[in-house]
Each structure stands twice: as structure tokens, then as C-alpha cells.
Amino acid sequence: AQSVSQHNHHVILSEAASLELGCNYSYGGTVNLFWYVQYPGQHLQLLLKYFSGDPLVKGIKGFEAEFIKSKFSFNLRKPSVQWSDTAEYFCAVKKGGGADGLTFGKGTHLIIQP
Amino acid sequence: DGGITQSPKYLFRKEGQNVTLSCEQNLNHDAMYWYRQDPGQGLRLIYYSQIVNDFQKGDIAEGYSVSREKKESFPLTVTSAQKNPTAFYLCASSITGQNSPLHFGNGTRLTVT
């Protein structure tokens, strides 16, 4: 069974700091990769996704992620975080061509201090 | 406005009672999903359905049941057999096909005492 690992469960940063959240997955075949965000009291929203092509994908709110196939990784980055980025972030994987939903990591709780 | 509606937002039940959580979508999506979210555990898939009158077990289906009589609706029943039912339950939908992200509802927080 495929699995998704997010390296940090809690991250605390100051505003304007750079962010990188790690995500590794275990499935060896073709995958679709996602990052979702859950702001306090809100529903899960899609930040960005990778299906094919350019391994560097850009999402909403200045976030980007890089797919490195050789490392089975899909790390999320943002050059300069804001207080409003405080949220829980989930990495998710879908097997290419699969119809059985997403496998999620356990999430990273990000707190941005003003 | 298209979206996914989960109701109620908060639900309280006594141990030993079955309870049904509602999920309705007007996005015309074929696929629907139920996830359970627990602190520090991320989201785990309970059941999913790719088409009306068909559904499959996810990773943690024991103690749950679902039905898919209509495309728009995918109710989840938490039965008394579920050993640890208190959790946050999220419903999602998507178009079928590999390049399709999931759209999530706002969730139902179930507390069983």
C-alpha cells in the first residue's frame, strides 16, 4: 500500500521567513501529487497539484512545489510567509489512473508568528 | 453556487446508537468519498463511490456503512460497531479521471459519549 510521509508535524516561523514543508511518498508507479491547506475553521482547499510536465508547479497564494521523481518527494515552498499562512497543510498522492481517492499525509501544522 | 454540503456541523450521540451523516453535492461529480480526520493522523479514507449504486471500502471501513442511491448524495452511517467513532468526518467529490482533485465539504464533527 502506498503511504505519504510529512516530515514535520509542527512548524513555527516568523513572518517573512522562507518555508519548506517536506513530503515523501512510497508508491513506485505514476502518481498525481497534491497539497491541500486547511485554514482554522475552514474546509480543505487545494493549494496546487502535479500531474505531468514541468516538475515545478505553482499554486495559489505564492506557494510552489517541486516533484523530484528520484527522491519520491513533493516538497512545498514559499519564499516569504505571512501571518495568514497559519494553517494545517496536507500532502496527498493519487496513483496514476487510479479511481480510489487520495492517500494523505498526517499533516503539518504551520504557525506564523507576527 | 456549486459545492458540497455536509450536515449537521456538530452531532452528538450516545454510545451504542447508529448515526447517519449527510453529504450532498451539486457539482455533478460522479465520484464521492468519505474521510475521517483525527488530530495527528491526517485524513483516512473510509468509503468511496465512483458511480451510483456502487461503492468500495477504503482503508478504515470497519464499523461504517454507506449508500449511493443518487448521484448527488452519499450518506455515511457510523454504526455501534465502530470502536472509536468520535472524529471529524469529511466528505469529498471529484470528476472521474486521474487528473481530478477532490473538492471537500466543511465537515461534521461527531461526538459519541
PDB file of N, CA and C in Angstrom, chain A residues 32 34 36 38 43-44 46 49 51 90 94 96-102 104-106, chain B residues 33 35 37 40-43 45 48 50 88 90 97-102 104-106:
ATOM      1  N   ASN A  32      -0.135  11.166  -9.144  1.00  0.00           N
ATOM      2  CA  ASN A  32      -0.569  12.557  -9.141  1.00  0.00           C
ATOM      3  C   ASN A  32      -0.362  13.060  -7.721  1.00  0.00           C
ATOM      4  N   PHE A  34      -0.594  16.261  -4.711  1.00  0.00           N
ATOM      5  CA  PHE A  34      -1.396  17.416  -4.311  1.00  0.00           C
ATOM      6  C   PHE A  34      -0.895  17.967  -2.980  1.00  0.00           C
ATOM      7  N   TYR A  36      -2.896  20.255  -0.036  1.00  0.00           N
ATOM      8  CA  TYR A  36      -4.120  20.896   0.423  1.00  0.00           C
ATOM      9  C   TYR A  36      -3.801  21.722   1.663  1.00  0.00           C
ATOM     10  N   GLN A  38      -5.729  23.686   5.117  1.00  0.00           N
ATOM     11  CA  GLN A  38      -6.941  23.823   5.936  1.00  0.00           C
ATOM     12  C   GLN A  38      -6.707  24.971   6.899  1.00  0.00           C
ATOM     13  N   HIS A  43     -12.802  24.695   5.368  1.00  0.00           N
ATOM     14  CA  HIS A  43     -12.679  23.382   4.742  1.00  0.00           C
ATOM     15  C   HIS A  43     -11.344  23.262   4.002  1.00  0.00           C
ATOM     16  N   LEU A  44     -10.996  22.058   3.659  1.00  0.00           N
ATOM     17  CA  LEU A  44      -9.776  21.801   2.912  1.00  0.00           C
ATOM     18  C   LEU A  44      -9.850  22.443   1.537  1.00  0.00           C
ATOM     19  N   LEU A  46      -7.559  23.136  -2.184  1.00  0.00           N
ATOM     20  CA  LEU A  46      -6.420  22.719  -2.993  1.00  0.00           C
ATOM     21  C   LEU A  46      -5.445  23.888  -3.155  1.00  0.00           C
ATOM     22  N   LYS A  49      -1.267  21.228  -7.579  1.00  0.00           N
ATOM     23  CA  LYS A  49      -1.263  19.822  -7.964  1.00  0.00           C
ATOM     24  C   LYS A  49      -0.238  19.593  -9.065  1.00  0.00           C
ATOM     25  N   PHE A  51       0.518  16.745 -12.177  1.00  0.00           N
ATOM     26  CA  PHE A  51       0.087  15.554 -12.925  1.00  0.00           C
ATOM     27  C   PHE A  51       1.192  15.089 -13.868  1.00  0.00           C
ATOM     28  N   PHE A  90      -1.580  19.564   4.107  1.00  0.00           N
ATOM     29  CA  PHE A  90      -1.595  18.133   3.843  1.00  0.00           C
ATOM     30  C   PHE A  90      -1.067  17.843   2.448  1.00  0.00           C
ATOM     31  N   LYS A  94      -2.162  10.367  -5.412  1.00  0.00           N
ATOM     32  CA  LYS A  94      -3.141   9.515  -6.091  1.00  0.00           C
ATOM     33  C   LYS A  94      -2.387   8.702  -7.116  1.00  0.00           C
ATOM     34  N   GLY A  96      -1.546   7.100 -10.477  1.00  0.00           N
ATOM     35  CA  GLY A  96      -1.916   7.478 -11.822  1.00  0.00           C
ATOM     36  C   GLY A  96      -2.957   6.531 -12.399  1.00  0.00           C
ATOM     37  N   GLY A  97      -4.069   7.088 -12.837  1.00  0.00           N
ATOM     38  CA  GLY A  97      -5.125   6.263 -13.388  1.00  0.00           C
ATOM     39  C   GLY A  97      -5.991   5.632 -12.331  1.00  0.00           C
ATOM     40  N   GLY A  98      -5.643   5.854 -11.094  1.00  0.00           N
ATOM     41  CA  GLY A  98      -6.406   5.246 -10.015  1.00  0.00           C
ATOM     42  C   GLY A  98      -7.726   5.946  -9.786  1.00  0.00           C
ATOM     43  N   ALA A  99      -8.679   5.194  -9.270  1.00  0.00           N
ATOM     44  CA  ALA A  99     -10.003   5.780  -9.037  1.00  0.00           C
ATOM     45  C   ALA A  99     -10.403   5.663  -7.585  1.00  0.00           C
ATOM     46  N   ASP A 100      -9.429   5.457  -6.736  1.00  0.00           N
ATOM     47  CA  ASP A 100      -9.748   5.165  -5.341  1.00  0.00           C
ATOM     48  C   ASP A 100      -9.356   6.266  -4.385  1.00  0.00           C
ATOM     49  N   GLY A 101      -9.440   7.500  -4.795  1.00  0.00           N
ATOM     50  CA  GLY A 101      -9.241   8.599  -3.867  1.00  0.00           C
ATOM     51  C   GLY A 101      -7.784   8.902  -3.617  1.00  0.00           C
ATOM     52  N   LEU A 102      -7.546   9.779  -2.683  1.00  0.00           N
ATOM     53  CA  LEU A 102      -6.204  10.230  -2.343  1.00  0.00           C
ATOM     54  C   LEU A 102      -5.733   9.588  -1.048  1.00  0.00           C
ATOM     55  N   PHE A 104      -3.464  10.570   2.077  1.00  0.00           N
ATOM     56  CA  PHE A 104      -2.962  11.792   2.687  1.00  0.00           C
ATOM     57  C   PHE A 104      -1.841  11.523   3.678  1.00  0.00           C
ATOM     58  N   GLY A 105      -0.951  12.500   3.816  1.00  0.00           N
ATOM     59  CA  GLY A 105      -0.018  12.502   4.912  1.00  0.00           C
ATOM     60  C   GLY A 105      -0.719  12.944   6.183  1.00  0.00           C
ATOM     61  N   LYS A 106       0.007  12.919   7.297  1.00  0.00           N
ATOM     62  CA  LYS A 106      -0.604  13.233   8.581  1.00  0.00           C
ATOM     63  C   LYS A 106      -0.744  14.723   8.823  1.00  0.00           C
TER      64      LYS A 106
ATOM     65  N   TYR B  33     -16.501  10.603  -1.753  1.00  0.00           N
ATOM     66  CA  TYR B  33     -15.589   9.979  -0.790  1.00  0.00           C
ATOM     67  C   TYR B  33     -15.958  10.395   0.629  1.00  0.00           C
ATOM     68  N   TYR B  35     -13.909  10.678   4.315  1.00  0.00           N
ATOM     69  CA  TYR B  35     -12.664  10.611   5.059  1.00  0.00           C
ATOM     70  C   TYR B  35     -12.947  10.906   6.528  1.00  0.00           C
ATOM     71  N   GLN B  37     -10.913  12.517   9.867  1.00  0.00           N
ATOM     72  CA  GLN B  37      -9.731  13.285  10.250  1.00  0.00           C
ATOM     73  C   GLN B  37      -9.592  13.273  11.770  1.00  0.00           C
ATOM     74  N   GLY B  40      -3.292  14.663  14.346  1.00  0.00           N
ATOM     75  CA  GLY B  40      -2.034  13.954  14.178  1.00  0.00           C
ATOM     76  C   GLY B  40      -2.100  12.737  13.273  1.00  0.00           C
ATOM     77  N   GLN B  41      -3.293  12.472  12.701  1.00  0.00           N
ATOM     78  CA  GLN B  41      -3.433  11.265  11.862  1.00  0.00           C
ATOM     79  C   GLN B  41      -3.685  11.609  10.407  1.00  0.00           C
ATOM     80  N   GLY B  42      -3.919  12.855  10.105  1.00  0.00           N
ATOM     81  CA  GLY B  42      -4.252  13.220   8.738  1.00  0.00           C
ATOM     82  C   GLY B  42      -5.645  12.750   8.384  1.00  0.00           C
ATOM     83  N   LEU B  43      -5.884  12.514   7.106  1.00  0.00           N
ATOM     84  CA  LEU B  43      -7.181  12.042   6.626  1.00  0.00           C
ATOM     85  C   LEU B  43      -7.059  10.588   6.211  1.00  0.00           C
ATOM     86  N   LEU B  45      -9.218   7.310   4.475  1.00  0.00           N
ATOM     87  CA  LEU B  45     -10.356   7.022   3.611  1.00  0.00           C
ATOM     88  C   LEU B  45     -11.233   5.930   4.196  1.00  0.00           C
ATOM     89  N   TYR B  48     -15.586   4.983  -0.652  1.00  0.00           N
ATOM     90  CA  TYR B  48     -15.706   5.838  -1.804  1.00  0.00           C
ATOM     91  C   TYR B  48     -16.634   5.200  -2.822  1.00  0.00           C
ATOM     92  N   GLN B  50     -17.615   5.501  -7.078  1.00  0.00           N
ATOM     93  CA  GLN B  50     -17.305   6.068  -8.389  1.00  0.00           C
ATOM     94  C   GLN B  50     -18.554   6.275  -9.239  1.00  0.00           C
ATOM     95  N   PHE B  88     -13.752  13.954  13.273  1.00  0.00           N
ATOM     96  CA  PHE B  88     -14.204  14.924  12.289  1.00  0.00           C
ATOM     97  C   PHE B  88     -14.319  14.196  10.956  1.00  0.00           C
ATOM     98  N   LEU B  90     -15.137  14.140   6.898  1.00  0.00           N
ATOM     99  CA  LEU B  90     -15.113  14.982   5.705  1.00  0.00           C
ATOM    100  C   LEU B  90     -15.608  14.214   4.496  1.00  0.00           C
ATOM    101  N   GLY B  97     -11.462  10.264 -13.319  1.00  0.00           N
ATOM    102  CA  GLY B  97     -10.282  10.549 -14.147  1.00  0.00           C
ATOM    103  C   GLY B  97      -9.122  10.898 -13.255  1.00  0.00           C
ATOM    104  N   GLN B  98      -7.916  10.574 -13.721  1.00  0.00           N
ATOM    105  CA  GLN B  98      -6.775  10.681 -12.826  1.00  0.00           C
ATOM    106  C   GLN B  98      -6.393  12.125 -12.526  1.00  0.00           C
ATOM    107  N   ASN B  99      -6.718  13.056 -13.404  1.00  0.00           N
ATOM    108  CA  ASN B  99      -6.260  14.431 -13.203  1.00  0.00           C
ATOM    109  C   ASN B  99      -7.277  15.286 -12.464  1.00  0.00           C
ATOM    110  N   SER B 100      -7.934  14.710 -11.509  1.00  0.00           N
ATOM    111  CA  SER B 100      -9.019  15.440 -10.874  1.00  0.00           C
ATOM    112  C   SER B 100      -8.807  15.538  -9.374  1.00  0.00           C
ATOM    113  N   PRO B 101      -8.665  16.763  -8.852  1.00  0.00           N
ATOM    114  CA  PRO B 101      -8.536  16.923  -7.414  1.00  0.00           C
ATOM    115  C   PRO B 101      -9.869  16.694  -6.724  1.00  0.00           C
ATOM    116  N   LEU B 102      -9.818  16.519  -5.419  1.00  0.00           N
ATOM    117  CA  LEU B 102     -11.030  16.374  -4.621  1.00  0.00           C
ATOM    118  C   LEU B 102     -11.497  17.741  -4.127  1.00  0.00           C
ATOM    119  N   PHE B 104     -13.805  19.370  -1.126  1.00  0.00           N
ATOM    120  CA  PHE B 104     -14.248  18.943   0.186  1.00  0.00           C
ATOM    121  C   PHE B 104     -15.405  19.769   0.715  1.00  0.00           C
ATOM    122  N   GLY B 105     -16.234  19.119   1.527  1.00  0.00           N
ATOM    123  CA  GLY B 105     -17.243  19.814   2.296  1.00  0.00           C
ATOM    124  C   GLY B 105     -16.630  20.388   3.566  1.00  0.00           C
ATOM    125  N   ASN B 106     -17.462  21.048   4.373  1.00  0.00           N
ATOM    126  CA  ASN B 106     -16.978  21.688   5.596  1.00  0.00           C
ATOM    127  C   ASN B 106     -16.842  20.723   6.771  1.00  0.00           C
TER     128      ASN B 106
END
